[in-house]
mmCIF file of C-alpha atoms in Angstrom:
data_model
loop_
_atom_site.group_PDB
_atom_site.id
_atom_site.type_symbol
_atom_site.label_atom_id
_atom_site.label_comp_id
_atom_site.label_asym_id
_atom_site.label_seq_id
_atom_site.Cartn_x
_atom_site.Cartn_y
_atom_site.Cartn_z
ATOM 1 C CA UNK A 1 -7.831 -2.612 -18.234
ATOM 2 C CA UNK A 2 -5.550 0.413 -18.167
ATOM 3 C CA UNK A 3 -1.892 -0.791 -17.191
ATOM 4 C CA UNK A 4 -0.010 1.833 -15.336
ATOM 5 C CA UNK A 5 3.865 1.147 -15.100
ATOM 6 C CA UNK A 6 5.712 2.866 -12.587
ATOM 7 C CA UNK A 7 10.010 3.150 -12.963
ATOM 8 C CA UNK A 8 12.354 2.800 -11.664
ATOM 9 C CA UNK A 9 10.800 -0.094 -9.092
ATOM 10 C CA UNK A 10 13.358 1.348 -6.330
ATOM 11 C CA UNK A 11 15.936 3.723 -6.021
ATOM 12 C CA UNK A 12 18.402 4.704 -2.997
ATOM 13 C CA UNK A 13 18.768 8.702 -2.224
ATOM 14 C CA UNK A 14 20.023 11.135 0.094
ATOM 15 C CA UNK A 15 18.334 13.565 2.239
ATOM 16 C CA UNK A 16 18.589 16.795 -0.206
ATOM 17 C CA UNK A 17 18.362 14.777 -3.245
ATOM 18 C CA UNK A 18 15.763 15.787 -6.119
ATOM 19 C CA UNK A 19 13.742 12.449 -6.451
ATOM 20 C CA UNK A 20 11.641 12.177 -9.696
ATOM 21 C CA UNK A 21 9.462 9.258 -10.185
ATOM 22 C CA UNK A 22 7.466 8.722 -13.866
ATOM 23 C CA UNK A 23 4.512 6.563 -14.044
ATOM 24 C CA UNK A 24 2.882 5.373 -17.377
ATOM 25 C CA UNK A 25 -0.058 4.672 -18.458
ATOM 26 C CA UNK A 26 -1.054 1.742 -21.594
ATOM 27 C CA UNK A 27 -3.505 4.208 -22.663
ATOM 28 C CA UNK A 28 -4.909 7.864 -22.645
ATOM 29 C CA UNK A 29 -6.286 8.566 -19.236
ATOM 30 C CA UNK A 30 -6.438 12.538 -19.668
ATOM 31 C CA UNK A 31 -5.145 14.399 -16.319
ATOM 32 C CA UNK A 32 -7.096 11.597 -14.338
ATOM 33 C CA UNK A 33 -4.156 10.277 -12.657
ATOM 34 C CA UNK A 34 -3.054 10.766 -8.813
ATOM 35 C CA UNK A 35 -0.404 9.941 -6.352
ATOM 36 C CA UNK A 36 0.212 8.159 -3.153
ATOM 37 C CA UNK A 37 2.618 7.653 -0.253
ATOM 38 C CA UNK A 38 2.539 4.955 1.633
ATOM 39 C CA UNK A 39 5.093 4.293 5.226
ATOM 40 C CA UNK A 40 5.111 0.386 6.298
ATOM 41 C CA UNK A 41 2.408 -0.534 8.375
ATOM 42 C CA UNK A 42 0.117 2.631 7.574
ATOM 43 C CA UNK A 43 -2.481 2.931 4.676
ATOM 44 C CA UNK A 44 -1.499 5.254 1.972
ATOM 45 C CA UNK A 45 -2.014 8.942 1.986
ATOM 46 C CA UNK A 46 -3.317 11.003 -0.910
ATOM 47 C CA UNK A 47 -0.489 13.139 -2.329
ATOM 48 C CA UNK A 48 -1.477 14.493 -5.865
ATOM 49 C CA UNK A 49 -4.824 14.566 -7.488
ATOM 50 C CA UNK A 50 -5.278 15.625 -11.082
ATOM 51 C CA UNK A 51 -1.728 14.777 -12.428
ATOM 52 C CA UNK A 52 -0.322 18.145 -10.293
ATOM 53 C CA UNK A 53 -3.117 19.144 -7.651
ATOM 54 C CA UNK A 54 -1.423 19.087 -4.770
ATOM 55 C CA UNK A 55 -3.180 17.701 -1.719
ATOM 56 C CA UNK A 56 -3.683 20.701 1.519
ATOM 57 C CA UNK A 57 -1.609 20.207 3.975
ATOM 58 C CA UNK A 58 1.523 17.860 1.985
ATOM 59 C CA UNK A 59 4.801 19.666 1.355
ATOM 60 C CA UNK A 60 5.207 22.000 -1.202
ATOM 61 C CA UNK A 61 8.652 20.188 -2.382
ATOM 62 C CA UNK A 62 6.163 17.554 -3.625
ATOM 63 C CA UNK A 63 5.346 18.207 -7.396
ATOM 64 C CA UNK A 64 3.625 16.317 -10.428
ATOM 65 C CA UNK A 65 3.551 16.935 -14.074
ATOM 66 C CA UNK A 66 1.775 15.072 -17.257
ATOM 67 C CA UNK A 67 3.232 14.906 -20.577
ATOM 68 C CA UNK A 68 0.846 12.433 -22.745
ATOM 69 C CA UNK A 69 0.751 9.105 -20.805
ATOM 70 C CA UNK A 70 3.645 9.726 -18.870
ATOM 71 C CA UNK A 71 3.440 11.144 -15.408
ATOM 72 C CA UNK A 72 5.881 12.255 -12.924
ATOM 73 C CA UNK A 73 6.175 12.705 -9.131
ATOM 74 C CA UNK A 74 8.960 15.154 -8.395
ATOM 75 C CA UNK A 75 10.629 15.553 -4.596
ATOM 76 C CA UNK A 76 12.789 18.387 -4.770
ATOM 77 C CA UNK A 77 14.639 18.061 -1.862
ATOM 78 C CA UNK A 78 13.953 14.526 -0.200
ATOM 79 C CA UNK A 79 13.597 14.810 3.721
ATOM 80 C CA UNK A 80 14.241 11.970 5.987
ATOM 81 C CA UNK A 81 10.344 11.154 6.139
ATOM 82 C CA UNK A 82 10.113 10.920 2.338
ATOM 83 C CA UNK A 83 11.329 7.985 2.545
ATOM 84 C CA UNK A 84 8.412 5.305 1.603
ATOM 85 C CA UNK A 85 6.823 3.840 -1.103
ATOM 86 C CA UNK A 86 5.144 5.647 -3.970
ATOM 87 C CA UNK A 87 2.172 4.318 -6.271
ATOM 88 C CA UNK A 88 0.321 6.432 -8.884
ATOM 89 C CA UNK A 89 -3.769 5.625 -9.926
ATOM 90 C CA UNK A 90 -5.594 6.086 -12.733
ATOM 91 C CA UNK A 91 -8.985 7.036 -12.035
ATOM 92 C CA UNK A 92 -10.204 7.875 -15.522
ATOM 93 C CA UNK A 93 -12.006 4.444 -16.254
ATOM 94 C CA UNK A 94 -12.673 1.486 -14.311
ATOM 95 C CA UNK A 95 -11.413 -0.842 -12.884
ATOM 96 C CA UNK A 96 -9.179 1.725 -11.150
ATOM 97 C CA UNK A 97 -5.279 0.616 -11.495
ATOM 98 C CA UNK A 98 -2.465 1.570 -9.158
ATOM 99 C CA UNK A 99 1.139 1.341 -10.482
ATOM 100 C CA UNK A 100 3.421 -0.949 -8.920
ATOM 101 C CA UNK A 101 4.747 1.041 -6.602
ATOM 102 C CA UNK A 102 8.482 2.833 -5.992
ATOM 103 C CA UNK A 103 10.561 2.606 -3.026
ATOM 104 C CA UNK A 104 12.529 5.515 -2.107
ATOM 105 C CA UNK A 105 15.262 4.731 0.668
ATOM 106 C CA UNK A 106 18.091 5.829 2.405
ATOM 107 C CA UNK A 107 21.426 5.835 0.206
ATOM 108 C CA UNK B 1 -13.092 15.222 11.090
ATOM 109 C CA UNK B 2 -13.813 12.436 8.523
ATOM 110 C CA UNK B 3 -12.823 9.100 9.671
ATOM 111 C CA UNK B 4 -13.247 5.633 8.825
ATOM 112 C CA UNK B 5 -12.623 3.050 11.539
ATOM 113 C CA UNK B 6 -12.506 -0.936 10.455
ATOM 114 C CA UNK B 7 -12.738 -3.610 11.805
ATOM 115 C CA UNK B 8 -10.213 -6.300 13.531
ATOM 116 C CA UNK B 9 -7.863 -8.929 12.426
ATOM 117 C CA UNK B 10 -9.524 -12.326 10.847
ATOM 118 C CA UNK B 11 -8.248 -15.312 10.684
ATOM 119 C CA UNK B 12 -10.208 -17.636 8.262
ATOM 120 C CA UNK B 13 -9.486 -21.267 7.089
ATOM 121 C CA UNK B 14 -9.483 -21.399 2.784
ATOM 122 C CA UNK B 15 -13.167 -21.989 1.499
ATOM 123 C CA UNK B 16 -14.851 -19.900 4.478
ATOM 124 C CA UNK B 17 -15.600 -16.235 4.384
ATOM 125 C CA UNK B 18 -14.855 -12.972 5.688
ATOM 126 C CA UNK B 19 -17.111 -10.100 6.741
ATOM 127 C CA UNK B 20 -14.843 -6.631 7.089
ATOM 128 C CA UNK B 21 -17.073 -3.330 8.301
ATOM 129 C CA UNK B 22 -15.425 0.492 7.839
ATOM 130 C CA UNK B 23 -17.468 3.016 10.015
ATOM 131 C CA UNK B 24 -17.374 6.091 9.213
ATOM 132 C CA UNK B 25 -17.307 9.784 11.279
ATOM 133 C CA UNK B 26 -17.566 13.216 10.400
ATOM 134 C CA UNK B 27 -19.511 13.604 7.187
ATOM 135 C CA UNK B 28 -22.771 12.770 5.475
ATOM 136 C CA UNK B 29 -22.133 8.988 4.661
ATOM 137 C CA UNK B 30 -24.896 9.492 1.638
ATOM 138 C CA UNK B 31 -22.911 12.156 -0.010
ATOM 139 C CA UNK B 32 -19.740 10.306 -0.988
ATOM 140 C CA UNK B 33 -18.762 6.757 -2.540
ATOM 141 C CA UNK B 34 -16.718 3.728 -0.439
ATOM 142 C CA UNK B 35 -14.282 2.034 -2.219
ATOM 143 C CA UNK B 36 -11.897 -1.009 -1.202
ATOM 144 C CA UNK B 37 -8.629 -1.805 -1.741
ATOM 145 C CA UNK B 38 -6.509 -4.259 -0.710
ATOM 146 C CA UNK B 39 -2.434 -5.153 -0.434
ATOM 147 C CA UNK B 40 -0.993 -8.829 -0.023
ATOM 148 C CA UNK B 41 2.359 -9.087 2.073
ATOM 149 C CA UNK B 42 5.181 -6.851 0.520
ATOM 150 C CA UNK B 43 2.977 -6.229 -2.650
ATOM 151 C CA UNK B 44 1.194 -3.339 -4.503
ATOM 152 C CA UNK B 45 -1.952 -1.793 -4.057
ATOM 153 C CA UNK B 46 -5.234 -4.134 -5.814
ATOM 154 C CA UNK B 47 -8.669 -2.078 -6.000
ATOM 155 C CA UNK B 48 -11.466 -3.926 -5.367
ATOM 156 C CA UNK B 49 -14.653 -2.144 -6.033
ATOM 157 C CA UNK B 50 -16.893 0.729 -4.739
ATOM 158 C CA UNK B 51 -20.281 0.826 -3.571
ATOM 159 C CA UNK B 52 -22.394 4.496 -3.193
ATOM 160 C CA UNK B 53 -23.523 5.438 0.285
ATOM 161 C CA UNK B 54 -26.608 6.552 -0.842
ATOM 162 C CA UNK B 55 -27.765 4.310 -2.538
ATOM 163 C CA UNK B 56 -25.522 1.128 -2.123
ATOM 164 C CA UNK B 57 -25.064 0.497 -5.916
ATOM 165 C CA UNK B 58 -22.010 -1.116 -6.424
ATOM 166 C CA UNK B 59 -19.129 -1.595 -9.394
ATOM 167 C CA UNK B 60 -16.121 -4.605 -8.937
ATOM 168 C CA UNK B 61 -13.266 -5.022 -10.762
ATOM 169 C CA UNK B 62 -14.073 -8.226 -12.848
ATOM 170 C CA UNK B 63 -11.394 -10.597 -10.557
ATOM 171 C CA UNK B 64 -13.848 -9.892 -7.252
ATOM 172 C CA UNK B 65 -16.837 -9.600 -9.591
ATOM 173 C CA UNK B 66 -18.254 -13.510 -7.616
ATOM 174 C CA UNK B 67 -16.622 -13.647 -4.663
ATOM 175 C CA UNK B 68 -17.030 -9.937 -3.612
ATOM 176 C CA UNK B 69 -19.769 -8.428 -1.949
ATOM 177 C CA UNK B 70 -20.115 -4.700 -0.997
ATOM 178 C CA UNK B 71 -22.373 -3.296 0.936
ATOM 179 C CA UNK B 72 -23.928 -0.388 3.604
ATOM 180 C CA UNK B 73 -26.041 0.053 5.995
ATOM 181 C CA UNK B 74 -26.650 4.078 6.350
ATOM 182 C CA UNK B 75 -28.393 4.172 9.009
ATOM 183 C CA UNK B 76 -24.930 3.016 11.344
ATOM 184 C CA UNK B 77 -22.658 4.956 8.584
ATOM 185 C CA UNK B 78 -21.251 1.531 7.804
ATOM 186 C CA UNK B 79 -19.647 -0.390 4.857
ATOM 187 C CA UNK B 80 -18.903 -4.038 4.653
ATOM 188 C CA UNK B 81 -16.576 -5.946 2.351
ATOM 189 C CA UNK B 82 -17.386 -9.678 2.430
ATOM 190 C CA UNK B 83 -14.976 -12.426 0.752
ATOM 191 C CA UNK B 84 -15.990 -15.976 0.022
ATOM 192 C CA UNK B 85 -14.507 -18.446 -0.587
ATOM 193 C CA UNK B 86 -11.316 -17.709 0.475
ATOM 194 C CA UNK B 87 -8.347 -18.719 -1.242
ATOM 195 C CA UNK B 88 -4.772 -18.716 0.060
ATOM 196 C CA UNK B 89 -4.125 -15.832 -1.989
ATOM 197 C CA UNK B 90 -6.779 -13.586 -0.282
ATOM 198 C CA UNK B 91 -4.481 -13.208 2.606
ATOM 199 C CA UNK B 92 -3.692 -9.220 2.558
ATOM 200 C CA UNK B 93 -4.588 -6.009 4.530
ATOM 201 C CA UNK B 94 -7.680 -4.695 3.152
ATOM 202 C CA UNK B 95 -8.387 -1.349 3.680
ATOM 203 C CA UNK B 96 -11.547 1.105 2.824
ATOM 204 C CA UNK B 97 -11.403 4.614 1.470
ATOM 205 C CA UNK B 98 -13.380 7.173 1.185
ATOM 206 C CA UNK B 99 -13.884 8.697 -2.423
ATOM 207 C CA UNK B 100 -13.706 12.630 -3.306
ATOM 208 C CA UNK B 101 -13.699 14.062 -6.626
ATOM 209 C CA UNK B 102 -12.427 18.076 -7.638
ATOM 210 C CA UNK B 103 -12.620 18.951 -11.768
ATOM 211 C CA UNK B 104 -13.672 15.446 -12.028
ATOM 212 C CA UNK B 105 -11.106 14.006 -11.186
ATOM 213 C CA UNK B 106 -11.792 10.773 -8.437
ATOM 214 C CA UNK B 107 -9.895 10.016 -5.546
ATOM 215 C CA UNK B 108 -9.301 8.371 -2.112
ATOM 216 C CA UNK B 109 -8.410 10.831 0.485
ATOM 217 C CA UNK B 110 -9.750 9.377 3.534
ATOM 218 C CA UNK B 111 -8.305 6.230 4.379
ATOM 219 C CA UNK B 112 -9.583 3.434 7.217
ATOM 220 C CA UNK B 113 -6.348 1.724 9.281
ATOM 221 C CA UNK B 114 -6.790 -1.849 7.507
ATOM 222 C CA UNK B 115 -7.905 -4.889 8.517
ATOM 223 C CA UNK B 116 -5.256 -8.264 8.154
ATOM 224 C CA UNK B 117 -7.352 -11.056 6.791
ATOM 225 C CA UNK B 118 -5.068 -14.224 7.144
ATOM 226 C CA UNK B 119 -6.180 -17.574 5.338
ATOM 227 C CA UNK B 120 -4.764 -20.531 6.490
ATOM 228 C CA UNK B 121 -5.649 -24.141 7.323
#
């Protein structure tokens, strides 16, 4: 199975702050890799497909990038309902993997 | 608009099982896969497995591969996840999503509410 390791696990921020979030993968899994936000209590919404494809209709401050096996998930300027948890998927080969997820709170 | 509506909150004593339905709305149920997913208190995301709409072929990751059960009935735009036995550990919010793909690239855009399945004695 394809581990994907998400860092840092948490981090504290301030509304403004650039927030940048890398995800890993064990092994080559191309661009198939997307992102997800999730709010306690809701199921998560579909950020970025593709490594950088951003999803209509979700903030343009949201940005990803691939370099190899390492992702990223970029806020630029973190607004107060940013603040959730983050997991990246690999959807290149199965059994589909989700990172461990980041929280992103209030600092 | 494409929705996917699930079914309520179970409560199931360990060794029984568990029967959770995801209706969908708003789009050709044939045309796209259903895959499930679930999330045990405070932790991450675990997928599940997928079954196709169409024609209810299924794929589990290899931990659900004998207790899991996926499947659809098309003609009600409805897919079920059933659980059995149930351990403890099963206890989690399992949710179903609906699978779309751009450049080849698969994901879950369309997401049902989640449905609490608690085990205990």
């Amino acid at each position: 199975d394809i581990q994907m390791t998400q860092s840092p696990s948490s981090l504290s921020a301030s509304v403004g702050d650039r927030v940048t979030i890398t995800c890993r993968a064990s092994q080559t899994i191309s661009y198939f890799l997307n992102w997800y936000q999730q709010k306690p209590g809701k199921a998560p919404r579909l950020l970025i497909s593709g490594a950088s494809s951003l999803q209509s209709g979700v903030p343009s401050r949201f940005s990803g990038s691939a370099s190899g096996t390492d992702f990223t998930l970029s806020i630029s300027s973190l607004q107060p309902e940013d603040f959730a948890t983050y997991y990246c998927q690999q959807s290149s080969s199965s059994p589909w993997t989700f990172g461990q997820g980041t929280r992103v709170d209030i600092k | 608009q494409v929705n996917l509506v699930q079914s309520g909150a179970e409560v199931k004593k360990p060794g029984a099982s568990v029967k959770v339905s995801c209706k969908a709305s708003g789009y050709n149920f044939n045309d796209n896969y259903i895959h499930w997913v679930r999330q045990a208190p405070g932790q991450g995301l675990e997928w599940m497995g997928w079954i196709n709409g169409k024609s209810g072929a299924t794929q589990y990751a290899e931990k659900f591969q004998y207790r899991a059960t996926l499947t659809r009935d098309a003609s009600v735009r409805t897919a079920y996840m059933e659980l059995s036995p149930l351990i403890y550990d099963d206890t989690a919010v399992y949710y179903c999503a609906r699978m779309d793909s751009n450049w080849a690239v698969e994901y879950l855009q369309y997401w049902g509410q989640g449905t609490l399945v608690t085990v205990s004695s």
